[in-house]
Each structure stands twice: as structure tokens, then as C-alpha cells.
PDB file of C-alpha atoms in Angstrom:
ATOM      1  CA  UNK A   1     185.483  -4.403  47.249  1.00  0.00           C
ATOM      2  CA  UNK A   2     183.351  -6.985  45.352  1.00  0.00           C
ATOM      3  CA  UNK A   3     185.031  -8.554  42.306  1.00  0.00           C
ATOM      4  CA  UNK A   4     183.868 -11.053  40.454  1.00  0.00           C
ATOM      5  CA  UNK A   5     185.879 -11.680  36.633  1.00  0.00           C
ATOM      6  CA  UNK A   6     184.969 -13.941  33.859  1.00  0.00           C
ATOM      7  CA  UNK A   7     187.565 -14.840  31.266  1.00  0.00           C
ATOM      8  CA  UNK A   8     187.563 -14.122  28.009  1.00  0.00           C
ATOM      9  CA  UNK A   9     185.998 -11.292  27.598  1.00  0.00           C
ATOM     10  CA  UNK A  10     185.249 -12.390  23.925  1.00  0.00           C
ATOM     11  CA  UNK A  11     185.904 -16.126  22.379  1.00  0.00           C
ATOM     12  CA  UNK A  12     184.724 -16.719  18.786  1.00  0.00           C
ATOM     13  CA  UNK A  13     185.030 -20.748  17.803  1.00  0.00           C
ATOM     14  CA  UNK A  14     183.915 -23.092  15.681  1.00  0.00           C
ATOM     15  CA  UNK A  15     181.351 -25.780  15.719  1.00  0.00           C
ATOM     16  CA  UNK A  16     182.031 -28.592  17.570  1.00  0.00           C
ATOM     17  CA  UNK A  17     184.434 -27.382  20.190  1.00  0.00           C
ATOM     18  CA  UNK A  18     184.520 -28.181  24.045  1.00  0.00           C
ATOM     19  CA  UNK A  19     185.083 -24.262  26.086  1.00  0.00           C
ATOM     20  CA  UNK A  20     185.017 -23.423  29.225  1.00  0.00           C
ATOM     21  CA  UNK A  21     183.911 -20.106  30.287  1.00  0.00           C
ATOM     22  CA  UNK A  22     185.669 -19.466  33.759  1.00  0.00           C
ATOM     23  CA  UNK A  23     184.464 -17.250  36.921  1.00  0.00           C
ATOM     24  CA  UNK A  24     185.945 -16.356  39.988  1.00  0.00           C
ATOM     25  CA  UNK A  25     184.963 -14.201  42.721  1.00  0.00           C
ATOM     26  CA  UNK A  26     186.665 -12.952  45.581  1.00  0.00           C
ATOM     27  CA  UNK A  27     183.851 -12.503  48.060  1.00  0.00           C
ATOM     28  CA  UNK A  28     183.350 -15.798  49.517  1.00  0.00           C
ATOM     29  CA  UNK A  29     179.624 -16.070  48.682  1.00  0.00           C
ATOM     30  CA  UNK A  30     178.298 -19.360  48.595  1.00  0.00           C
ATOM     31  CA  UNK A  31     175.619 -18.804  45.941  1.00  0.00           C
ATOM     32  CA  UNK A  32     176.912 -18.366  42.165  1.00  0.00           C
ATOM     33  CA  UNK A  33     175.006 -18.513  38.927  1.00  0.00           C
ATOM     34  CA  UNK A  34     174.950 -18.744  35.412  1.00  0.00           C
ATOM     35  CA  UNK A  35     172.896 -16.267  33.054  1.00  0.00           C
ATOM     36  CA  UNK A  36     172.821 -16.393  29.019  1.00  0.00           C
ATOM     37  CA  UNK A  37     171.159 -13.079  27.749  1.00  0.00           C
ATOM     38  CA  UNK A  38     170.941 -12.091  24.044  1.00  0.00           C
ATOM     39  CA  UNK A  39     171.144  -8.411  22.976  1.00  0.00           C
ATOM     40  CA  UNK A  40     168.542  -6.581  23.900  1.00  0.00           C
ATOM     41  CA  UNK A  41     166.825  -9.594  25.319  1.00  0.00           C
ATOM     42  CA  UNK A  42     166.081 -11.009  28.958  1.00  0.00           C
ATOM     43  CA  UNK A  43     168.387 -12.711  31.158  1.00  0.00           C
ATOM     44  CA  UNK A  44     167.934 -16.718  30.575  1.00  0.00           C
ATOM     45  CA  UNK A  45     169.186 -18.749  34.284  1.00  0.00           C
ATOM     46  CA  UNK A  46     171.619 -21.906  33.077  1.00  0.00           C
ATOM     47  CA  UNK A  47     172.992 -23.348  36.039  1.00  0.00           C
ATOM     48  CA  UNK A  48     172.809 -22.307  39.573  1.00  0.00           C
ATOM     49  CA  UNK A  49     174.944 -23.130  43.160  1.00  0.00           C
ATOM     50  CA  UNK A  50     174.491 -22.769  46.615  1.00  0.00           C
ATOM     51  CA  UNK A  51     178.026 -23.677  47.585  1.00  0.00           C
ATOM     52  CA  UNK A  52     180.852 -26.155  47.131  1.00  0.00           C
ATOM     53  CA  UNK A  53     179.808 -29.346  45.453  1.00  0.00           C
ATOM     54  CA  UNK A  54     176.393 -28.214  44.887  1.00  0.00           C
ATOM     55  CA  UNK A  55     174.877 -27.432  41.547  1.00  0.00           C
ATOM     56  CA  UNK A  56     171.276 -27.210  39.908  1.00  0.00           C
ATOM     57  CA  UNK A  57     170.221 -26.717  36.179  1.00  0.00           C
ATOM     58  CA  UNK A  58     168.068 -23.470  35.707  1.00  0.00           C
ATOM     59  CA  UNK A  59     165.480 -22.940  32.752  1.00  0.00           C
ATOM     60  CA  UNK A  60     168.060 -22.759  29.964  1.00  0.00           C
ATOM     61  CA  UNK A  61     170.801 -25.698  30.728  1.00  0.00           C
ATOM     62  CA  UNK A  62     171.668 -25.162  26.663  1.00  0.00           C
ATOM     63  CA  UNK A  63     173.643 -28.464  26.951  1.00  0.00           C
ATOM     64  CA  UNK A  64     175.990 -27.077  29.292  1.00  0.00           C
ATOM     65  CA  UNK A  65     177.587 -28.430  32.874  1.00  0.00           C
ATOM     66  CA  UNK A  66     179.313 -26.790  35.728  1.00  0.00           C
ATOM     67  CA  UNK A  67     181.211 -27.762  38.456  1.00  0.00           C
ATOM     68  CA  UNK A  68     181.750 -26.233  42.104  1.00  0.00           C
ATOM     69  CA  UNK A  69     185.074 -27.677  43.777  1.00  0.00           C
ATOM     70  CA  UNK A  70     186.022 -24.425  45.519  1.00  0.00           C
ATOM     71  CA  UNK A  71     183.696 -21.219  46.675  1.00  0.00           C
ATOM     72  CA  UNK A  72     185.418 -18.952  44.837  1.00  0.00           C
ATOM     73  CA  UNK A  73     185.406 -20.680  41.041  1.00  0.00           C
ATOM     74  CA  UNK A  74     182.408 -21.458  39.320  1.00  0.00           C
ATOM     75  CA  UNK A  75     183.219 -22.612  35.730  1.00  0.00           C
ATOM     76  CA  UNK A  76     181.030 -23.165  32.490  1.00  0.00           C
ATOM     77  CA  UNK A  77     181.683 -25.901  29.900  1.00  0.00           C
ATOM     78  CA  UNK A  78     180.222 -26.824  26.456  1.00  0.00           C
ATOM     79  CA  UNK A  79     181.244 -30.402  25.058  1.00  0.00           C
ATOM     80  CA  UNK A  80     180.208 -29.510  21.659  1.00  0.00           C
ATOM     81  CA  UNK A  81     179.617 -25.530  20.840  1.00  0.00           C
ATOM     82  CA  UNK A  82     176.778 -25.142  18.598  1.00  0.00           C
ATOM     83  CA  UNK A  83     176.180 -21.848  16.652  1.00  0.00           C
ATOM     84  CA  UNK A  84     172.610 -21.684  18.686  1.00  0.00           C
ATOM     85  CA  UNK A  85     175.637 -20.871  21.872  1.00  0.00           C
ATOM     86  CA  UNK A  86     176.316 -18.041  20.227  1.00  0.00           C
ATOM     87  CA  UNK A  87     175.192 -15.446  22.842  1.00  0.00           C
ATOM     88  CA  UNK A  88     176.391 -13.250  25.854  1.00  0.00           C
ATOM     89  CA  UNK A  89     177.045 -15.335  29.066  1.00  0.00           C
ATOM     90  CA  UNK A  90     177.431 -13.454  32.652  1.00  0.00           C
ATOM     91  CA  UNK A  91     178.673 -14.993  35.573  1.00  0.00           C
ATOM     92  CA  UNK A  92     176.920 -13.999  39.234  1.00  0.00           C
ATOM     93  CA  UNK A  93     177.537 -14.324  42.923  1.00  0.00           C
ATOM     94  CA  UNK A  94     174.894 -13.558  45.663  1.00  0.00           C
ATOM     95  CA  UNK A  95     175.795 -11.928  48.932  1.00  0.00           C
ATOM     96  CA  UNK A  96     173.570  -9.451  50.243  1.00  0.00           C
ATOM     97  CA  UNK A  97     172.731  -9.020  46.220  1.00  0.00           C
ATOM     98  CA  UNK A  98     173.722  -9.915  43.235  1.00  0.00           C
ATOM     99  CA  UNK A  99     177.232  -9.062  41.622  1.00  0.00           C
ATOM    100  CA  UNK A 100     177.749  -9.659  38.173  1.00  0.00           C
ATOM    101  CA  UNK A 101     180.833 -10.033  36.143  1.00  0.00           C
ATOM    102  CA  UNK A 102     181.711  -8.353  32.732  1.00  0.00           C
ATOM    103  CA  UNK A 103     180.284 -11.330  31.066  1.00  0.00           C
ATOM    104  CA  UNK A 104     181.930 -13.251  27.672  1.00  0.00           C
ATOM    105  CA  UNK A 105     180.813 -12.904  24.484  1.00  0.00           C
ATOM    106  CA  UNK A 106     180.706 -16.173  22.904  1.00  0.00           C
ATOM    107  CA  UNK A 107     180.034 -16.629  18.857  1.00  0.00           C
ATOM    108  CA  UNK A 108     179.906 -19.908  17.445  1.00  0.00           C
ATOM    109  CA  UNK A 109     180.783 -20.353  13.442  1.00  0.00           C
TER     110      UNK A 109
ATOM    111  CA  UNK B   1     152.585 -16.745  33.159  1.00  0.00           C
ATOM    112  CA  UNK B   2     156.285 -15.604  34.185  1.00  0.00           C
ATOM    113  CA  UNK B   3     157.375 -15.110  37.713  1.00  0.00           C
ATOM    114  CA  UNK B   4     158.385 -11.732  36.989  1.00  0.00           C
ATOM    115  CA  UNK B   5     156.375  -9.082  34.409  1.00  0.00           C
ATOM    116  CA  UNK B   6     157.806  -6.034  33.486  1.00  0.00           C
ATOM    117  CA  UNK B   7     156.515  -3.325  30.153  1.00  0.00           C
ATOM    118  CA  UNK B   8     158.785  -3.939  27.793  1.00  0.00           C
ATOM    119  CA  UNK B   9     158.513  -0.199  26.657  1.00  0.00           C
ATOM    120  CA  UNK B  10     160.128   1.984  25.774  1.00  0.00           C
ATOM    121  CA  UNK B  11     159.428   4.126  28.205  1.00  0.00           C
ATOM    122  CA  UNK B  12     160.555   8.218  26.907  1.00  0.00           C
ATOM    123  CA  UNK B  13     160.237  10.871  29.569  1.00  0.00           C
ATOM    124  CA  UNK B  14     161.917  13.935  29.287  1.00  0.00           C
ATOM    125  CA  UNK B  15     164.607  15.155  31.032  1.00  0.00           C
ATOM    126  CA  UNK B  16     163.553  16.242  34.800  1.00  0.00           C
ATOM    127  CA  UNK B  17     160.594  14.226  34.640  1.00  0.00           C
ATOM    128  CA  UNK B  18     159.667  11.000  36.977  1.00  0.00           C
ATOM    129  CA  UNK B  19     160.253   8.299  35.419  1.00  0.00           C
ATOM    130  CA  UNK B  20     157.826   5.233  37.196  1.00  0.00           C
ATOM    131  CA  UNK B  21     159.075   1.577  36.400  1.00  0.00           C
ATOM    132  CA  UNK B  22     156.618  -1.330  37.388  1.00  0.00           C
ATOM    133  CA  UNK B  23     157.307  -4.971  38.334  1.00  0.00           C
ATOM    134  CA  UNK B  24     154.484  -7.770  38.954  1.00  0.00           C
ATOM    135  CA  UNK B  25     155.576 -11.176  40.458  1.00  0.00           C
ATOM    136  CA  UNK B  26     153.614 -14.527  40.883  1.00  0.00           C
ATOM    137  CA  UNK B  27     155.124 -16.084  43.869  1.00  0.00           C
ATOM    138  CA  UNK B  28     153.345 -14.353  46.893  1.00  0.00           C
ATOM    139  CA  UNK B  29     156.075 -16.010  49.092  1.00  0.00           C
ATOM    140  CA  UNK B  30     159.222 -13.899  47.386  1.00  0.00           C
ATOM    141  CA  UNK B  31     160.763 -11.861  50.240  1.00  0.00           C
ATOM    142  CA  UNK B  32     163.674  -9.889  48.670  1.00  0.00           C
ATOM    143  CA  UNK B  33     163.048  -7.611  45.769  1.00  0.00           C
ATOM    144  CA  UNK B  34     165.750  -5.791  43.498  1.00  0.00           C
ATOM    145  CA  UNK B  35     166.587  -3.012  40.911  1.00  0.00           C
ATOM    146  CA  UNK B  36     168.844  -3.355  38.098  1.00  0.00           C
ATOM    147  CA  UNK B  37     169.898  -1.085  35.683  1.00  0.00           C
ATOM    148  CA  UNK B  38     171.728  -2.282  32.632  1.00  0.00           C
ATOM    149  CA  UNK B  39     173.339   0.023  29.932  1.00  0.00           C
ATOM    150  CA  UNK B  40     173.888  -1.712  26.129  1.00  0.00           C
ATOM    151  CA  UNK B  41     176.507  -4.250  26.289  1.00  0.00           C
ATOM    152  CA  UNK B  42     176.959  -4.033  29.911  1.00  0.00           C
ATOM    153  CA  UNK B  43     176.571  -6.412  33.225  1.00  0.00           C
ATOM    154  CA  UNK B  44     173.647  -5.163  35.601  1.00  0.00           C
ATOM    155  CA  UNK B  45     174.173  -3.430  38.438  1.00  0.00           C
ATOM    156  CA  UNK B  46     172.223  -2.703  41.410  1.00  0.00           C
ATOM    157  CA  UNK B  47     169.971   0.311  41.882  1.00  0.00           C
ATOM    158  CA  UNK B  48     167.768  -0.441  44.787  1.00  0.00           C
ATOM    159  CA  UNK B  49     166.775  -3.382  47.259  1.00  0.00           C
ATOM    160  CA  UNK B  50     163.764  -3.686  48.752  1.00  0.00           C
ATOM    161  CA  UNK B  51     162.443  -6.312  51.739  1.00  0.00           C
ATOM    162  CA  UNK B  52     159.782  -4.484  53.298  1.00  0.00           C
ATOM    163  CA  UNK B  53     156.192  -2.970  52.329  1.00  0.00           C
ATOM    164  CA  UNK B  54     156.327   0.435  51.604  1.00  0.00           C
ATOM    165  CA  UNK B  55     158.958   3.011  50.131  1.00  0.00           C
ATOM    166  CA  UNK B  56     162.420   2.941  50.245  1.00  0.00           C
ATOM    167  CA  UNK B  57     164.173   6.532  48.940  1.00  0.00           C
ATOM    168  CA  UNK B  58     167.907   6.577  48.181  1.00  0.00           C
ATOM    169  CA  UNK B  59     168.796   9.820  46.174  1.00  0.00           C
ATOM    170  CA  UNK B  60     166.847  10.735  43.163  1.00  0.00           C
ATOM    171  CA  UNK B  61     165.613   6.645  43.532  1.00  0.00           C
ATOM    172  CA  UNK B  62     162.649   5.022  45.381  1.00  0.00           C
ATOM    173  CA  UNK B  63     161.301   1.818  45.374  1.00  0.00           C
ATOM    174  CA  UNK B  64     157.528   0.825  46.265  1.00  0.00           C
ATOM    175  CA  UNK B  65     156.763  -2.807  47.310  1.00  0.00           C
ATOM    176  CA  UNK B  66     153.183  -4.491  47.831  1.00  0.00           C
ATOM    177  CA  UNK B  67     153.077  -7.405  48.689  1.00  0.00           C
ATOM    178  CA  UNK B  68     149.809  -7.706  48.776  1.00  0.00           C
ATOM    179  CA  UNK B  69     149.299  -6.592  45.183  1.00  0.00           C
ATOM    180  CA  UNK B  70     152.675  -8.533  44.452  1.00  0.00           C
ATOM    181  CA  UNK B  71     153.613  -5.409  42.937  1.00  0.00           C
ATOM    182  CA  UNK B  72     156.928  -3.421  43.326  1.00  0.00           C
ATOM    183  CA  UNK B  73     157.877  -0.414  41.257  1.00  0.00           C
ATOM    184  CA  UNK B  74     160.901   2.133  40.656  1.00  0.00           C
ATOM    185  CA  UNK B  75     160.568   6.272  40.465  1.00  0.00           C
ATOM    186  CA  UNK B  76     163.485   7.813  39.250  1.00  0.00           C
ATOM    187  CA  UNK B  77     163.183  11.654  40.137  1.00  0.00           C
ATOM    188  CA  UNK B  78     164.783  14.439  37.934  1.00  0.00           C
ATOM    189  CA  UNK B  79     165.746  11.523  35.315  1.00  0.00           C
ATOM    190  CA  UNK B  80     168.700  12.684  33.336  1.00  0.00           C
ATOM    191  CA  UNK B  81     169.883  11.696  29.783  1.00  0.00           C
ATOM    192  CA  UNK B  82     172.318   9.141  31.700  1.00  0.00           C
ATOM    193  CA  UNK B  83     169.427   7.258  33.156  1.00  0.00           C
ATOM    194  CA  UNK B  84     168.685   6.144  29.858  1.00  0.00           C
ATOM    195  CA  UNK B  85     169.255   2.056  30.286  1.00  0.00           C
ATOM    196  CA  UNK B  86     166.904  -0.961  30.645  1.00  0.00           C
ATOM    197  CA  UNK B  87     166.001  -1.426  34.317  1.00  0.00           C
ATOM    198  CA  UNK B  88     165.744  -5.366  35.679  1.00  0.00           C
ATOM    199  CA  UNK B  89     163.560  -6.663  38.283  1.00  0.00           C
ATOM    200  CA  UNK B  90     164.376  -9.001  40.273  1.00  0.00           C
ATOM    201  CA  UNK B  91     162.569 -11.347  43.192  1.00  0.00           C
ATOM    202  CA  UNK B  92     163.612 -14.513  44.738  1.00  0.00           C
ATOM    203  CA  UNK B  93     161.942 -17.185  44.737  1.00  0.00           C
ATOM    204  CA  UNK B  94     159.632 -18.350  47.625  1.00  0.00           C
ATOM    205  CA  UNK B  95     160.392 -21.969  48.098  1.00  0.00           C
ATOM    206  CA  UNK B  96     163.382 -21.895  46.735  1.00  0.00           C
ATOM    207  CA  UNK B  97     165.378 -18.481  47.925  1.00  0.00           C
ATOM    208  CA  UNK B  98     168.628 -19.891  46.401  1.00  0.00           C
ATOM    209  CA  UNK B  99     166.745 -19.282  43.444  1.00  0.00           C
ATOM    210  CA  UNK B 100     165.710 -15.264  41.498  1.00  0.00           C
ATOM    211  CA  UNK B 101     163.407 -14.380  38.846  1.00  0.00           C
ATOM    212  CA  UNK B 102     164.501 -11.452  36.575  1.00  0.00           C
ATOM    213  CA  UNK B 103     161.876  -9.934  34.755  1.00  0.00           C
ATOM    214  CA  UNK B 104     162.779  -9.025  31.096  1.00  0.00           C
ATOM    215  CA  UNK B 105     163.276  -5.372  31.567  1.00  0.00           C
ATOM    216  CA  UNK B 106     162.042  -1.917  30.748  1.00  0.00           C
ATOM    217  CA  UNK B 107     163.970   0.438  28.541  1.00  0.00           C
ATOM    218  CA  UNK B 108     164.011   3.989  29.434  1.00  0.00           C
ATOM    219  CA  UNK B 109     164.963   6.724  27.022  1.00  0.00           C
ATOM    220  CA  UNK B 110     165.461  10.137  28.543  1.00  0.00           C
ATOM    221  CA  UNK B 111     165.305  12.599  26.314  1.00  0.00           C
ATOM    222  CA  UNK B 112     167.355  15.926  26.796  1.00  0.00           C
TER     223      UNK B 112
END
């Protein structure tokens, strides 16, 4: 069964904080990414990884990093959240497609 | 010009009708082609794949790809009330296959 989770769910903070939005996955797939998508609006690629110690910046790196010790984890970070952060951010993994998690729902006062 | 090009819409059809999505990409080397639905304030999840030219029919869904046109679509048959959802194209990219385009979606409303 595929599972890939994202916690939290929902995080409201306030300006200037350092988060980290966490993803695992259970599958083993060596290709992960990171999407932001607004309401109604198109999915914008942030960072992207092709396995263990590997990452590249997509379109939208919105001042973010990640990091890729192990396969299964696949964490987002924000040194300072900004109320621009404010948006919806899902977690993927690629195998023979792509799996998405539930995605958090980040607001930034 | 975006890798990906999808009608924004909406798109209404009434219930029972065929409902035909389209999807233009720029990269004439993509090889793997996808369908995503998406309900409000959900994750996407996948309709249909599609690799090869020509039609690819799983239940009331088929996909069309062209590569020639660079041009892949989505008819959903008998579309119900619960089909109602944007719908996400997606194509990787040709140099880089670690990397997909999504195109920003078509909303279809299905009206009972």
C-alpha cells in the first residue's frame, strides 16, 4: 500500500520563525518532491530529489532548504517564515507515478 | 510559454455527458504523461497514465496522446456529479526525467 504522510496537517505561526514541514514515505522511491499550491491555483515545484544526498531547487525555492539523509524522509525548512509562506505545501514521491501526501497548511501572521 | 497548457475553464457538462479535457506540452522529448484529479482542499490523485501514442481506456476514462501534436487529452464518459474536480496534467521532462511539469488544471462542474 503506498503511504506517504506529512506532519502537521495545519501549523499557523508567526513571522520570523524557523519550521520544518516533515515527509515520510514508506515506498522506498528514490525520487521525492516539494510542491506549494495556493487555493484554487496551480501546483508551484520547490525542491526536488532523486535519492539520498541529492537535492535540486525547482521554480519556486521561496527561501526554503531540504535535506535527504535517508530514502524514506524528505523534510522542508524555513529559517525565517514570512506571511508571503502562507500557503498549502504537499509532499510527493515518484514510483511508477506520483503519490502525494495530505499536504500542510501553513499560515504565517 | 509553460511546459504544460491546460483551459483553465470551467468546463460544465451535464450529467451523462463526455466530458473532453486537453493538455499541450512544449518539450517534444517528454515520454510519460499523467492524469490528476484533485477535489477542493485535497492532494491529487491519479486518474490515468499514458506512455504510448494512441488511447488508453480504463472504465468510464480514456486518455489520447500525440506526440506528434504534443497533445494529450482526457474523456470522461457518463460524467457524474462526483467527477466534478479540477483535473492536472502532468509530463516529465525530456532532459531531465527526474523532473514533471503540471499544467495548472481544468475545473469540471457536472451538473446533475
Amino acid at each position: 500500500e503506498a503511504d506517504i504522510y506529512q506532519t502537521p496537517r495545519y501549523l499557523v505561526i508567526g513571522t520570523g520563525k524557523k519550521i520544518t514541514l516533515e515527509c515520510s514515505q514508506t515506498m522506498g522511491h528514490d525520487k521525492m518532491y516539494w510542491y506549494q499550491q495556493d487555493p484554487g491555483m496551480e501546483l508551484h515545484l520547490i525542491h526536488y530529489s532523486y535519492g539520498v544526498n541529492s537535492t535540486e531547487k525547482g521554480d519556486l525555492s521561496s527561501e526554503s532548504t531540504v535535506s535527504r539523509i535517508r530514502t524514506e524522509h524528505f523534510p522542508l525548512t524555513l529559517e525565517s517564515a514570512r506571511p508571503s509562506h502562507t500557503s498549502q505545501y504537499l509532499c510527493a514521491s515518484f514510483g511508477l507515478h506520483f503519490y502525494f501526501g495530505p499536504g500542510t497548511r501553513l499560515t504565517v501572521t | 510559454q509553460k511546459e504544460v497548457e491546460q483551459n483553465s475553464g470551467p468546463l460544465s457538462v451535464p450529467e451523462g455527458a463526455i466530458a473532453s479535457l486537453n493538455c499541450t506540452y512544449s518539450d517534444r522529448g517528454s515520454q510519460s504523461f499523467f492524469w490528476y484529479r484533485q477535489y477542493s482542499g485535497k492532494s491529487p490523485e491519479l486518474i490515468m497514465s499514458i506512455y504510448s501514442n494512441g488511447d488508453k481506456e480504463d472504465g468510464r476514462f480514456t486518455a489520447q496522446l500525440n506526440k506528434a501534436s504534443q497533445y494529450v487529452s482526457l474523456l470522461i464518459r457518463d460524467s457524474q456529479p462526483s467527477d466534478s474536480a479540477t483535473y492536472l496534467c502532468a509530463v516529465t521532462g525530456g532532459y531531465n526525467f527526474n523532473k514533471f511539469y503540471f499544467g495548472s488544471g481544468t475545473k469540471l462542474n457536472v451538473k446533475p
